[in-house]
Amino acid sequence: MKQILNFIDGEFVAGSHGRAFDKRSPVTNEVIASVAEASKADVDRAVAAGKAALRGPWGRMTTAERVDMLHAIADGITRRFDDFVATELSDTGMPVSLARHAFVPRGAANFKIFADIVKNVPSEFFEMATPDGRGAINYAIRRPVGVVGVICPWNAPLLLMTWKVGPALACGNTVVVKPSEETPQSAALLGEVMNEVGLPKGVYNVVHGFGPDSTGEFVTSHPDVDAITFTGETRTGAAIMKTAAVGARPVSLEMGGKNPAIVFADCDLDVAIENVMRSAFANTGQVCLGTERVYVERPLFERFVEALKRGAEALRLDRPELSGTGMGPLISQEHRGKVLSYYRKAVEEGANVVTGGGVPDMPAELKEGAWVQPTIWTGLPETASVVREEIFGPCCHVAPFDSEDEVIRLANDTRYGLSASVYTTNLARAHRVSAQLEAGIVWVNSWFLRDLRTAFGGAKQSGIGREGGVHSLEFYTELKNVCIKL
Ligand code: NAD
């Protein structure tokens, strides 16, 4: 069986206490790998390696040298492209088309884009008057924060991890990454790439394990971890924030969502259907930016629901490596249990099940996988749990609305505020509605269109802080002002 090891100070190592845990395939539920669990002592070693690397050749590199290194890492990922696709498929069960065309290329792009950003970032400079008339000048230097703890989720493992590791390294930090226990493989594979391209030892460390009272918390509570960046559930983020308060360490939190799509009757219906389909069902609905609430202007409501139903029923559920697969399984049996409990709750709360609502009939060799049907509901009140709570599965509730004011109120009536999408051909309305939606990102007539230079993060309980482009520099660096008396 495949062994997945920790990556500490440039070396692959087992857990010092000898413990390992099983990684199961979401597709078949078979055990596919044994993952070395990092002990507290292993986390100590990883953090110490990160600290030492800051004082070694890595800490002495010029920005230009770091930029070259980041490009080499991106090229290294591209060279091992098929291996990364295979690890993402094996860990998550995502369809090969998604891994090949979106998630793995973004893994490489996350290093390139931040290399280019740090290369071009301007610095501030101020002249000032002094009483002796000779004056002084001030200029700012960006310093790395230090050792950054990177706590990752499982839904897009390589993409979401590199989204943080890329800028952290670009800014000269070192990292201790704790991948999700569900998806340990791509972080380990990236360790191989780091060695292949000659990244100094200790700059990139990976420790495997769980969250509370385990590896995750060993990282976030470590006094020598200087900053913590996290993607995952809101309540985990809140727990991490509490831990980070000890030592007053900065946090960047990217958390859950319950994102609305608003479809006006004047929209291009094909565009709306294509994008709502993707945003509800891509990656089996396990996308933080995905849509679980759809509001459709009443004159279009029935046509829209009918078209979305046709789309959902046409999705082919199959092995991730097949090119025609439209939807894979959920990440795990545990997560399937959670999603199916919402499927039952929806019915108990009076939903009209337009399509799906259960477990698909899969061939014998896939029967044990974490499969669920893509599901659409209508007819629920806004107070229903499937309308209020993040499910993180391939499902959405569709409700009619009658006015712009009403739909803005409905869309904003949530503790979350990650993303929203609006479908309309009325330009003024697009601007008007976008401005009023309480979300970190609003798409108009699209979904998941991301320019990595733009700010990314959640409003309300969906996040704290913004990453992306120069905004990442605010978190991964500290500005030092140098004042020189002339
Ligand atoms: P999760 O919060 O359960 O786990 C995320 C990571 O945190 C895992 O590595 C886990 O081991 C670790 N962890 C858990 N408890 C911890 C603790 N007390 N201390 C330290 N580490 C701890 O999230 P998940 O189930 O892996 O991911 C799904 C969630 O992530 C969804 O809520 C989704 O919306 C969210 N998400 C958000 C974004 C975003 O950009 N806002 C992106 C992707 C996913």
Short mmCIF file of C-alpha atoms and ligand atoms in Angstrom, two decimals:
data_model
loop_
_atom_site.label_atom_id
_atom_site.label_comp_id
_atom_site.label_asym_id
_atom_site.label_seq_id
_atom_site.Cartn_x
_atom_site.Cartn_y
_atom_site.Cartn_z
CA MET A 1 0.00 0.00 0.00
CA LYS A 2 1.12 3.56 -0.67
CA GLN A 3 2.85 5.27 2.30
CA ILE A 4 2.39 9.02 2.65
CA LEU A 5 5.04 10.59 4.86
CA ASN A 6 5.56 13.92 6.53
CA PHE A 7 8.01 16.26 4.81
CA ILE A 8 10.24 17.96 7.39
CA ASP A 9 13.45 19.85 6.72
CA GLY A 10 13.63 18.48 3.19
CA GLU A 11 13.14 14.84 4.17
CA PHE A 12 10.24 12.41 4.08
CA VAL A 13 9.75 10.98 7.56
CA ALA A 14 7.28 8.81 9.46
CA GLY A 15 5.66 10.10 12.64
CA SER A 16 8.09 9.93 15.58
CA HIS A 17 5.46 8.08 17.65
CA GLY A 18 5.00 5.58 14.80
CA ARG A 19 1.30 6.30 14.30
CA ALA A 20 -0.37 6.26 10.87
CA PHE A 21 -3.94 6.52 9.65
CA ASP A 22 -5.77 5.11 6.64
CA LYS A 23 -6.77 7.12 3.62
CA ARG A 24 -9.78 5.65 1.82
CA SER A 25 -10.84 6.13 -1.78
CA PRO A 26 -14.03 8.19 -2.06
CA VAL A 27 -14.82 6.21 -5.21
CA THR A 28 -14.73 2.69 -3.75
CA ASN A 29 -14.12 3.19 0.00
CA GLU A 30 -11.04 0.95 -0.22
CA VAL A 31 -7.98 1.91 1.83
CA ILE A 32 -5.55 3.38 -0.70
CA ALA A 33 -2.78 4.76 1.49
CA SER A 34 -1.33 4.78 4.97
CA VAL A 35 -0.56 8.30 6.15
CA ALA A 36 2.14 9.00 8.76
CA GLU A 37 0.64 11.11 11.52
CA ALA A 38 2.90 13.85 12.85
CA SER A 39 3.38 14.02 16.61
CA LYS A 40 3.85 17.21 18.60
CA ALA A 41 7.61 16.56 18.47
CA ASP A 42 7.41 16.31 14.65
CA VAL A 43 5.57 19.65 14.49
CA ASP A 44 8.26 21.13 16.75
CA ARG A 45 10.91 19.88 14.30
CA ALA A 46 9.02 21.26 11.31
CA VAL A 47 8.63 24.69 12.93
CA ALA A 48 12.28 24.70 14.02
CA ALA A 49 13.29 23.82 10.45
CA GLY A 50 11.18 26.72 9.20
CA LYS A 51 12.83 29.11 11.68
CA ALA A 52 16.31 27.89 10.78
CA ALA A 53 15.63 28.27 7.05
CA LEU A 54 14.74 31.93 7.60
CA ARG A 55 18.29 32.45 8.91
CA GLY A 56 19.89 30.31 6.17
CA PRO A 57 20.30 30.68 2.39
CA TRP A 58 16.54 31.16 1.92
CA GLY A 59 16.51 34.19 4.22
CA ARG A 60 19.47 35.68 2.35
CA MET A 61 18.01 35.28 -1.14
CA THR A 62 17.24 38.43 -3.08
CA THR A 63 13.69 38.92 -4.32
CA ALA A 64 14.89 38.16 -7.86
CA GLU A 65 16.34 34.82 -6.72
CA ARG A 66 13.13 33.93 -4.91
CA VAL A 67 11.13 34.84 -8.00
CA ASP A 68 13.26 32.44 -10.07
CA MET A 69 12.70 29.74 -7.44
CA LEU A 70 8.93 30.23 -7.57
CA HIS A 71 8.95 29.93 -11.35
CA ALA A 72 11.00 26.75 -11.00
CA ILE A 73 8.40 25.34 -8.57
CA ALA A 74 5.60 26.18 -11.01
CA ASP A 75 7.56 24.48 -13.82
CA GLY A 76 8.19 21.52 -11.50
CA ILE A 77 4.43 21.14 -10.94
CA THR A 78 3.85 21.32 -14.68
CA ARG A 79 6.53 18.66 -15.27
CA ARG A 80 4.72 16.37 -12.81
CA PHE A 81 1.29 17.43 -14.09
CA ASP A 82 -0.03 13.90 -14.63
CA ASP A 83 1.15 12.84 -11.16
CA PHE A 84 -0.68 15.77 -9.56
CA VAL A 85 -3.83 14.98 -11.54
CA ALA A 86 -3.58 11.37 -10.37
CA THR A 87 -3.16 12.36 -6.69
CA GLU A 88 -6.10 14.77 -6.81
CA LEU A 89 -8.32 12.12 -8.41
CA SER A 90 -7.20 9.47 -5.98
CA ASP A 91 -7.68 11.65 -2.88
CA THR A 92 -10.93 13.42 -3.82
CA GLY A 93 -12.61 11.50 -6.65
CA MET A 94 -12.99 14.75 -8.62
CA PRO A 95 -13.58 14.33 -12.39
CA VAL A 96 -10.39 14.34 -14.44
CA SER A 97 -11.62 17.28 -16.53
CA LEU A 98 -11.80 19.47 -13.42
CA ALA A 99 -8.33 18.46 -12.20
CA ARG A 100 -6.73 18.84 -15.66
CA HIS A 101 -8.33 22.05 -16.78
CA ALA A 102 -8.81 23.95 -13.54
CA PHE A 103 -7.41 22.74 -10.25
CA VAL A 104 -3.92 21.45 -11.15
CA PRO A 105 -3.04 24.29 -13.57
CA ARG A 106 -4.04 26.71 -10.79
CA GLY A 107 -1.53 24.94 -8.52
CA ALA A 108 1.27 26.06 -10.84
CA ALA A 109 -0.29 29.46 -11.55
CA ASN A 110 -0.40 30.24 -7.81
CA PHE A 111 3.41 30.28 -7.75
CA LYS A 112 3.84 32.22 -11.01
CA ILE A 113 1.37 34.97 -10.22
CA PHE A 114 2.80 35.77 -6.79
CA ALA A 115 6.34 35.66 -8.17
CA ASP A 116 5.32 38.34 -10.64
CA ILE A 117 3.54 40.36 -7.98
CA VAL A 118 6.46 40.55 -5.53
CA LYS A 119 8.77 41.40 -8.41
CA ASN A 120 6.71 44.45 -9.28
CA VAL A 121 5.47 45.69 -5.92
CA PRO A 122 6.30 49.35 -5.34
CA SER A 123 7.60 50.66 -2.04
CA GLU A 124 6.65 53.85 -0.22
CA PHE A 125 9.03 56.76 0.10
CA PHE A 126 8.46 60.03 1.98
CA GLU A 127 10.63 63.09 2.42
CA MET A 128 10.10 65.05 5.60
CA ALA A 129 11.17 68.37 6.99
CA THR A 130 13.22 68.55 10.19
CA PRO A 131 13.88 71.55 12.53
CA ASP A 132 17.53 71.79 11.44
CA GLY A 133 16.42 72.21 7.85
CA ARG A 134 18.35 69.19 6.61
CA GLY A 135 15.35 66.88 6.44
CA ALA A 136 14.93 63.14 6.55
CA ILE A 137 13.71 60.43 4.23
CA ASN A 138 11.53 57.44 5.01
CA TYR A 139 11.26 54.28 3.02
CA ALA A 140 9.50 51.01 3.71
CA ILE A 141 10.94 47.52 3.47
CA ARG A 142 8.70 44.49 3.31
CA ARG A 143 9.88 41.77 5.64
CA PRO A 144 8.52 38.21 5.76
CA VAL A 145 6.36 37.47 8.79
CA GLY A 146 8.34 34.32 9.60
CA VAL A 147 7.06 30.75 9.87
CA VAL A 148 3.50 30.56 8.53
CA GLY A 149 1.14 27.76 9.60
CA VAL A 150 -1.03 26.75 6.62
CA ILE A 151 -4.14 24.75 7.52
CA CYS A 152 -5.92 23.34 4.47
CA PRO A 153 -9.29 21.77 3.59
CA TRP A 154 -9.93 18.82 1.30
CA ASN A 155 -12.11 20.14 -1.46
CA ALA A 156 -9.44 21.43 -3.86
CA PRO A 157 -6.26 20.30 -2.11
CA LEU A 158 -3.47 21.47 -4.42
CA LEU A 159 -5.19 24.67 -5.54
CA LEU A 160 -6.12 25.84 -2.04
CA MET A 161 -2.79 24.92 -0.48
CA THR A 162 -0.68 26.63 -3.15
CA TRP A 163 -2.97 29.67 -2.99
CA LYS A 164 -1.34 30.21 0.42
CA VAL A 165 2.09 28.60 0.00
CA GLY A 166 2.73 30.58 -3.24
CA PRO A 167 2.44 34.06 -1.72
CA ALA A 168 3.99 32.97 1.59
CA LEU A 169 7.16 31.83 -0.19
CA ALA A 170 7.10 34.73 -2.63
CA CYS A 171 7.32 37.05 0.37
CA GLY A 172 10.26 35.11 1.86
CA ASN A 173 8.43 33.20 4.60
CA THR A 174 8.73 29.52 5.40
CA VAL A 175 5.68 27.29 5.85
CA VAL A 176 4.43 24.38 7.88
CA VAL A 177 1.49 22.95 5.96
CA LYS A 178 -1.17 20.77 7.57
CA PRO A 179 -3.17 19.27 4.69
CA SER A 180 -6.61 17.88 5.39
CA GLU A 181 -6.53 14.33 6.75
CA GLU A 182 -8.76 13.47 3.77
CA THR A 183 -6.30 14.69 1.14
CA PRO A 184 -2.68 14.20 2.15
CA GLN A 185 -1.18 13.25 -1.22
CA SER A 186 -0.67 16.46 -3.22
CA ALA A 187 1.10 18.26 -0.35
CA ALA A 188 3.49 15.31 -0.08
CA LEU A 189 4.04 15.23 -3.84
CA LEU A 190 4.81 18.93 -3.77
CA GLY A 191 7.59 18.08 -1.31
CA GLU A 192 9.19 15.96 -4.04
CA VAL A 193 8.94 18.89 -6.45
CA MET A 194 10.52 21.21 -3.87
CA ASN A 195 13.51 18.90 -3.60
CA GLU A 196 13.70 18.46 -7.39
CA VAL A 197 13.96 22.23 -7.91
CA GLY A 198 16.42 22.73 -5.05
CA LEU A 199 14.28 24.70 -2.62
CA PRO A 200 16.42 25.07 0.53
CA LYS A 201 15.58 22.59 3.26
CA GLY A 202 13.07 23.69 5.88
CA VAL A 203 11.29 26.27 3.69
CA TYR A 204 8.36 23.96 2.88
CA ASN A 205 7.31 21.46 5.53
CA VAL A 206 4.27 19.18 5.60
CA VAL A 207 2.83 17.53 8.70
CA HIS A 208 -0.11 15.14 8.43
CA GLY A 209 -2.84 14.51 10.95
CA PHE A 210 -6.15 15.74 12.28
CA GLY A 211 -7.44 19.00 13.79
CA PRO A 212 -8.25 19.47 17.47
CA ASP A 213 -5.74 17.93 19.93
CA SER A 214 -3.79 16.73 16.91
CA THR A 215 -1.40 17.99 14.27
CA GLY A 216 -3.56 20.95 13.22
CA GLU A 217 -3.74 22.33 16.72
CA PHE A 218 -0.06 21.55 17.36
CA VAL A 219 0.69 23.88 14.43
CA THR A 220 -1.74 26.67 15.32
CA SER A 221 -0.78 26.69 19.01
CA HIS A 222 2.97 26.56 18.38
CA PRO A 223 4.58 29.68 19.87
CA ASP A 224 7.12 29.93 17.02
CA VAL A 225 4.45 29.92 14.30
CA ASP A 226 4.29 33.62 13.49
CA ALA A 227 1.06 33.72 11.43
CA ILE A 228 -1.73 31.31 10.59
CA THR A 229 -3.62 31.07 7.34
CA PHE A 230 -6.63 28.78 7.20
CA THR A 231 -9.28 27.59 4.79
CA GLY A 232 -12.14 25.50 6.06
CA GLU A 233 -15.34 25.59 8.06
CA THR A 234 -16.38 28.70 9.93
CA ARG A 235 -16.48 27.03 13.32
CA THR A 236 -12.95 25.63 12.80
CA GLY A 237 -11.79 29.12 11.85
CA ALA A 238 -13.27 30.49 15.05
CA ALA A 239 -11.42 27.83 17.10
CA ILE A 240 -8.17 28.64 15.31
CA MET A 241 -8.64 32.35 15.93
CA LYS A 242 -8.92 31.64 19.64
CA THR A 243 -5.70 29.61 19.58
CA ALA A 244 -3.94 32.32 17.58
CA ALA A 245 -4.87 34.87 20.23
CA VAL A 246 -2.22 33.28 22.44
CA GLY A 247 0.85 35.22 21.40
CA ALA A 248 -1.35 37.68 19.43
CA ARG A 249 -0.55 36.04 16.09
CA PRO A 250 -2.24 37.29 12.89
CA VAL A 251 -4.79 35.08 11.12
CA SER A 252 -6.22 34.97 7.65
CA LEU A 253 -9.41 32.92 7.55
CA GLU A 254 -11.24 31.71 4.43
CA MET A 255 -14.38 29.97 5.64
CA GLY A 256 -17.79 28.61 4.73
CA GLY A 257 -20.57 30.01 2.58
CA LYS A 258 -24.25 29.69 1.69
CA ASN A 259 -24.00 31.47 -1.57
CA PRO A 260 -26.98 32.82 -3.50
CA ALA A 261 -27.50 32.98 -7.27
CA ILE A 262 -30.03 35.57 -8.40
CA VAL A 263 -31.62 34.98 -11.78
CA PHE A 264 -33.63 37.84 -13.24
CA ALA A 265 -36.24 37.20 -15.91
CA ASP A 266 -34.26 39.36 -18.37
CA CYS A 267 -31.20 37.07 -18.20
CA ASP A 268 -29.77 34.92 -20.96
CA LEU A 269 -31.29 31.65 -19.73
CA ASP A 270 -28.60 29.45 -21.30
CA VAL A 271 -25.87 31.43 -19.54
CA ALA A 272 -27.73 31.27 -16.22
CA ILE A 273 -28.38 27.54 -16.47
CA GLU A 274 -24.83 26.70 -17.52
CA ASN A 275 -23.34 28.67 -14.62
CA VAL A 276 -25.82 27.64 -11.93
CA MET A 277 -25.32 24.01 -13.01
CA ARG A 278 -21.56 24.36 -12.51
CA SER A 279 -21.85 26.33 -9.31
CA ALA A 280 -24.25 23.83 -7.73
CA PHE A 281 -22.78 20.54 -8.96
CA ALA A 282 -19.10 21.03 -9.92
CA ASN A 283 -16.78 19.03 -7.66
CA THR A 284 -19.94 17.36 -6.31
CA GLY A 285 -20.99 20.67 -4.77
CA GLN A 286 -17.86 20.79 -2.63
CA VAL A 287 -16.76 24.27 -3.64
CA CYS A 288 -16.82 27.03 -1.04
CA LEU A 289 -17.96 29.48 -3.72
CA GLY A 290 -20.70 27.14 -4.95
CA THR A 291 -24.40 27.97 -5.05
CA GLU A 292 -26.84 26.33 -2.64
CA ARG A 293 -29.58 28.99 -2.85
CA VAL A 294 -31.05 30.04 -6.19
CA TYR A 295 -33.61 32.86 -6.46
CA VAL A 296 -35.41 33.12 -9.80
CA GLU A 297 -37.72 35.96 -10.84
CA ARG A 298 -41.21 34.54 -10.93
CA PRO A 299 -41.98 34.74 -14.70
CA LEU A 300 -38.92 32.55 -15.40
CA PHE A 301 -39.23 30.26 -12.38
CA GLU A 302 -40.82 27.17 -13.93
CA ARG A 303 -38.75 27.23 -17.12
CA PHE A 304 -35.59 27.65 -15.07
CA VAL A 305 -36.37 24.78 -12.68
CA GLU A 306 -37.23 22.52 -15.62
CA ALA A 307 -33.95 23.34 -17.42
CA LEU A 308 -31.87 22.90 -14.27
CA LYS A 309 -33.56 19.55 -13.62
CA ARG A 310 -32.70 18.40 -17.17
CA GLY A 311 -29.08 19.45 -16.62
CA ALA A 312 -28.79 17.68 -13.26
CA GLU A 313 -30.32 14.50 -14.61
CA ALA A 314 -27.91 14.51 -17.57
CA LEU A 315 -24.83 14.54 -15.30
CA ARG A 316 -22.94 11.28 -15.60
CA LEU A 317 -21.81 9.88 -12.25
CA ASP A 318 -18.84 7.65 -12.86
CA ARG A 319 -15.19 6.95 -12.16
CA PRO A 320 -13.21 10.21 -11.98
CA GLU A 321 -10.61 9.16 -14.56
CA LEU A 322 -13.19 8.78 -17.37
CA SER A 323 -13.38 11.85 -19.59
CA GLY A 324 -17.19 11.78 -19.76
CA THR A 325 -17.66 11.85 -15.99
CA GLY A 326 -19.68 14.89 -14.93
CA MET A 327 -19.74 14.26 -11.20
CA GLY A 328 -17.69 12.13 -8.84
CA PRO A 329 -18.48 11.00 -5.29
CA LEU A 330 -18.33 13.12 -2.14
CA ILE A 331 -15.06 13.14 -0.24
CA SER A 332 -15.90 10.47 2.35
CA GLN A 333 -18.57 8.30 3.88
CA GLU A 334 -18.66 10.65 6.83
CA HIS A 335 -19.39 13.64 4.62
CA ARG A 336 -21.95 11.59 2.69
CA GLY A 337 -23.70 10.89 5.99
CA LYS A 338 -23.90 14.65 6.61
CA VAL A 339 -25.18 15.46 3.10
CA LEU A 340 -27.77 12.66 3.18
CA SER A 341 -29.00 13.89 6.57
CA TYR A 342 -29.77 17.22 4.87
CA TYR A 343 -31.49 15.36 2.02
CA ARG A 344 -33.77 13.75 4.64
CA LYS A 345 -34.26 17.01 6.53
CA ALA A 346 -35.36 18.77 3.34
CA VAL A 347 -38.18 16.24 2.91
CA GLU A 348 -39.13 16.43 6.58
CA GLU A 349 -39.33 20.21 6.28
CA GLY A 350 -41.70 19.92 3.32
CA ALA A 351 -39.49 20.29 0.25
CA ASN A 352 -40.66 19.41 -3.21
CA VAL A 353 -37.83 17.20 -4.50
CA VAL A 354 -37.45 18.24 -8.16
CA THR A 355 -34.75 15.65 -8.77
CA GLY A 356 -32.36 13.44 -6.80
CA GLY A 357 -32.60 13.37 -3.02
CA GLY A 358 -30.88 10.06 -2.42
CA VAL A 359 -28.17 7.62 -3.39
CA PRO A 360 -27.67 6.73 -7.07
CA ASP A 361 -27.67 3.17 -8.26
CA MET A 362 -23.98 2.57 -9.01
CA PRO A 363 -22.33 -0.52 -10.51
CA ALA A 364 -21.21 -3.16 -8.00
CA GLU A 365 -17.52 -2.10 -7.91
CA LEU A 366 -18.48 1.50 -7.01
CA LYS A 367 -21.35 0.75 -4.63
CA GLU A 368 -19.29 1.41 -1.48
CA GLY A 369 -18.18 4.86 -2.69
CA ALA A 370 -19.51 8.14 -1.27
CA TRP A 371 -22.02 8.71 -4.06
CA VAL A 372 -25.08 10.93 -3.79
CA GLN A 373 -27.50 12.19 -6.42
CA PRO A 374 -27.42 15.79 -7.61
CA THR A 375 -30.46 17.26 -5.94
CA ILE A 376 -32.80 20.20 -6.49
CA TRP A 377 -35.53 21.31 -4.10
CA THR A 378 -38.27 23.91 -4.30
CA GLY A 379 -41.06 24.97 -1.97
CA LEU A 380 -39.19 25.46 1.31
CA PRO A 381 -39.49 28.52 3.56
CA GLU A 382 -36.37 30.61 4.09
CA THR A 383 -36.19 29.25 7.64
CA ALA A 384 -35.61 25.63 6.51
CA SER A 385 -32.25 24.20 7.51
CA VAL A 386 -31.22 23.32 3.94
CA VAL A 387 -31.81 26.96 2.99
CA ARG A 388 -29.83 28.34 5.93
CA GLU A 389 -26.95 25.94 6.60
CA GLU A 390 -23.92 25.13 4.46
CA ILE A 391 -24.37 21.56 3.18
CA PHE A 392 -21.32 21.34 0.87
CA GLY A 393 -22.98 18.81 -1.41
CA PRO A 394 -24.42 18.74 -4.95
CA CYS A 395 -27.73 20.37 -4.12
CA CYS A 396 -29.62 23.63 -4.21
CA HIS A 397 -32.97 25.10 -3.26
CA VAL A 398 -34.70 27.21 -5.92
CA ALA A 399 -37.21 29.87 -4.84
CA PRO A 400 -39.19 32.47 -6.81
CA PHE A 401 -39.01 36.22 -6.13
CA ASP A 402 -40.99 39.26 -7.32
CA SER A 403 -38.82 42.33 -6.85
CA GLU A 404 -35.21 43.48 -6.73
CA ASP A 405 -35.51 44.73 -3.14
CA GLU A 406 -37.04 41.46 -2.02
CA VAL A 407 -34.32 39.31 -3.57
CA ILE A 408 -31.50 41.43 -2.17
CA ARG A 409 -33.02 41.06 1.29
CA LEU A 410 -33.35 37.27 0.83
CA ALA A 411 -29.83 36.87 -0.55
CA ASN A 412 -28.33 38.84 2.35
CA ASP A 413 -30.34 37.08 5.04
CA THR A 414 -27.51 34.76 6.09
CA ARG A 415 -24.58 34.79 8.49
CA TYR A 416 -22.30 33.98 5.55
CA GLY A 417 -21.01 36.29 2.82
CA LEU A 418 -18.54 34.50 0.58
CA SER A 419 -19.85 34.84 -2.97
CA ALA A 420 -22.99 35.65 -4.96
CA SER A 421 -23.90 35.57 -8.61
CA VAL A 422 -26.36 37.65 -10.57
CA TYR A 423 -27.83 36.84 -13.98
CA THR A 424 -29.29 39.75 -15.91
CA THR A 425 -28.80 41.57 -19.20
CA ASN A 426 -29.70 44.90 -17.58
CA LEU A 427 -26.40 46.68 -16.98
CA ALA A 428 -27.69 49.20 -14.46
CA ARG A 429 -29.37 46.44 -12.46
CA ALA A 430 -26.17 44.36 -12.50
CA HIS A 431 -24.24 47.22 -10.88
CA ARG A 432 -27.05 48.19 -8.52
CA VAL A 433 -27.60 44.67 -7.18
CA SER A 434 -23.88 43.77 -6.99
CA ALA A 435 -23.24 46.82 -4.84
CA GLN A 436 -25.89 45.78 -2.33
CA LEU A 437 -24.97 42.11 -1.95
CA GLU A 438 -23.07 41.29 1.23
CA ALA A 439 -20.38 39.06 -0.24
CA GLY A 440 -16.63 39.07 -0.81
CA ILE A 441 -17.08 38.39 -4.52
CA VAL A 442 -20.04 38.94 -6.84
CA TRP A 443 -20.14 37.45 -10.31
CA VAL A 444 -22.39 38.81 -13.02
CA ASN A 445 -23.38 36.33 -15.73
CA SER A 446 -20.59 33.97 -14.70
CA TRP A 447 -19.21 31.94 -11.84
CA PHE A 448 -15.70 30.96 -10.67
CA LEU A 449 -14.04 33.40 -13.05
CA ARG A 450 -10.96 34.37 -11.06
CA ASP A 451 -8.21 36.83 -11.82
CA LEU A 452 -5.60 35.98 -9.18
CA ARG A 453 -4.59 39.64 -8.84
CA THR A 454 -7.97 40.51 -7.34
CA ALA A 455 -8.93 40.49 -3.64
CA PHE A 456 -10.39 37.24 -2.39
CA GLY A 457 -12.12 36.62 0.92
CA GLY A 458 -15.42 36.46 2.68
CA ALA A 459 -17.73 39.00 4.27
CA LYS A 460 -19.48 38.33 7.59
CA GLN A 461 -18.72 34.82 8.93
CA SER A 462 -17.20 33.66 5.63
CA GLY A 463 -13.82 35.14 6.30
CA ILE A 464 -11.40 37.50 7.90
CA GLY A 465 -8.91 39.31 5.72
CA ARG A 466 -8.31 39.33 1.99
CA GLU A 467 -5.77 37.35 0.01
CA GLY A 468 -5.01 37.56 -3.71
CA GLY A 469 -2.72 39.89 -5.65
CA VAL A 470 -1.09 42.60 -3.57
CA HIS A 471 -3.62 41.92 -0.79
CA SER A 472 -1.75 38.72 0.04
CA LEU A 473 1.33 40.83 0.70
CA GLU A 474 -0.50 42.58 3.53
CA PHE A 475 -0.78 39.27 5.34
CA TYR A 476 2.48 37.57 4.39
CA THR A 477 4.76 40.56 5.01
CA GLU A 478 5.32 43.23 7.57
CA LEU A 479 6.25 46.72 6.53
CA LYS A 480 9.29 48.15 8.25
CA ASN A 481 9.86 51.87 7.97
CA VAL A 482 13.45 53.11 7.77
CA CYS A 483 13.87 56.80 8.64
CA ILE A 484 17.18 58.37 7.63
CA LYS A 485 18.13 61.77 8.93
CA LEU A 486 20.02 63.67 6.27
P1 NAD B 1 -12.56 21.83 8.30
O1 NAD B 1 -12.73 23.15 8.97
O2 NAD B 1 -13.24 20.66 8.87
O3 NAD B 1 -11.02 21.43 8.22
C1 NAD B 1 -10.06 22.26 7.58
C2 NAD B 1 -8.68 21.96 8.15
O4 NAD B 1 -8.63 22.38 9.51
C3 NAD B 1 -8.32 20.46 8.15
O5 NAD B 1 -6.96 20.35 7.78
C4 NAD B 1 -8.52 20.08 9.61
O6 NAD B 1 -7.74 18.97 10.01
C5 NAD B 1 -8.07 21.33 10.31
N1 NAD B 1 -8.60 21.53 11.66
C6 NAD B 1 -9.81 21.17 12.15
N2 NAD B 1 -9.94 21.58 13.44
C7 NAD B 1 -8.79 22.22 13.78
C8 NAD B 1 -8.32 22.87 14.96
N3 NAD B 1 -9.07 22.96 16.05
N4 NAD B 1 -7.08 23.40 14.93
C9 NAD B 1 -6.31 23.34 13.83
N5 NAD B 1 -6.70 22.73 12.68
C10 NAD B 1 -7.93 22.19 12.64
O7 NAD B 1 -12.99 22.07 6.79
P2 NAD B 1 -13.12 20.98 5.62
O8 NAD B 1 -14.30 20.12 5.94
O9 NAD B 1 -11.79 20.38 5.37
O10 NAD B 1 -13.46 21.90 4.35
C11 NAD B 1 -14.75 22.28 3.99
C12 NAD B 1 -15.05 23.68 4.47
O11 NAD B 1 -14.08 24.57 3.94
C13 NAD B 1 -16.38 24.24 4.02
O12 NAD B 1 -16.98 24.92 5.09
C14 NAD B 1 -16.01 25.22 2.92
O13 NAD B 1 -16.94 26.25 2.69
C15 NAD B 1 -14.73 25.74 3.42
N6 NAD B 1 -13.92 26.30 2.36
C16 NAD B 1 -13.77 27.66 2.29
C17 NAD B 1 -13.02 28.21 1.27
C18 NAD B 1 -12.84 29.71 1.15
O14 NAD B 1 -12.01 30.12 0.36
N7 NAD B 1 -13.56 30.52 1.89
C19 NAD B 1 -12.43 27.39 0.31
C20 NAD B 1 -12.62 26.01 0.41
C21 NAD B 1 -13.35 25.48 1.45
#
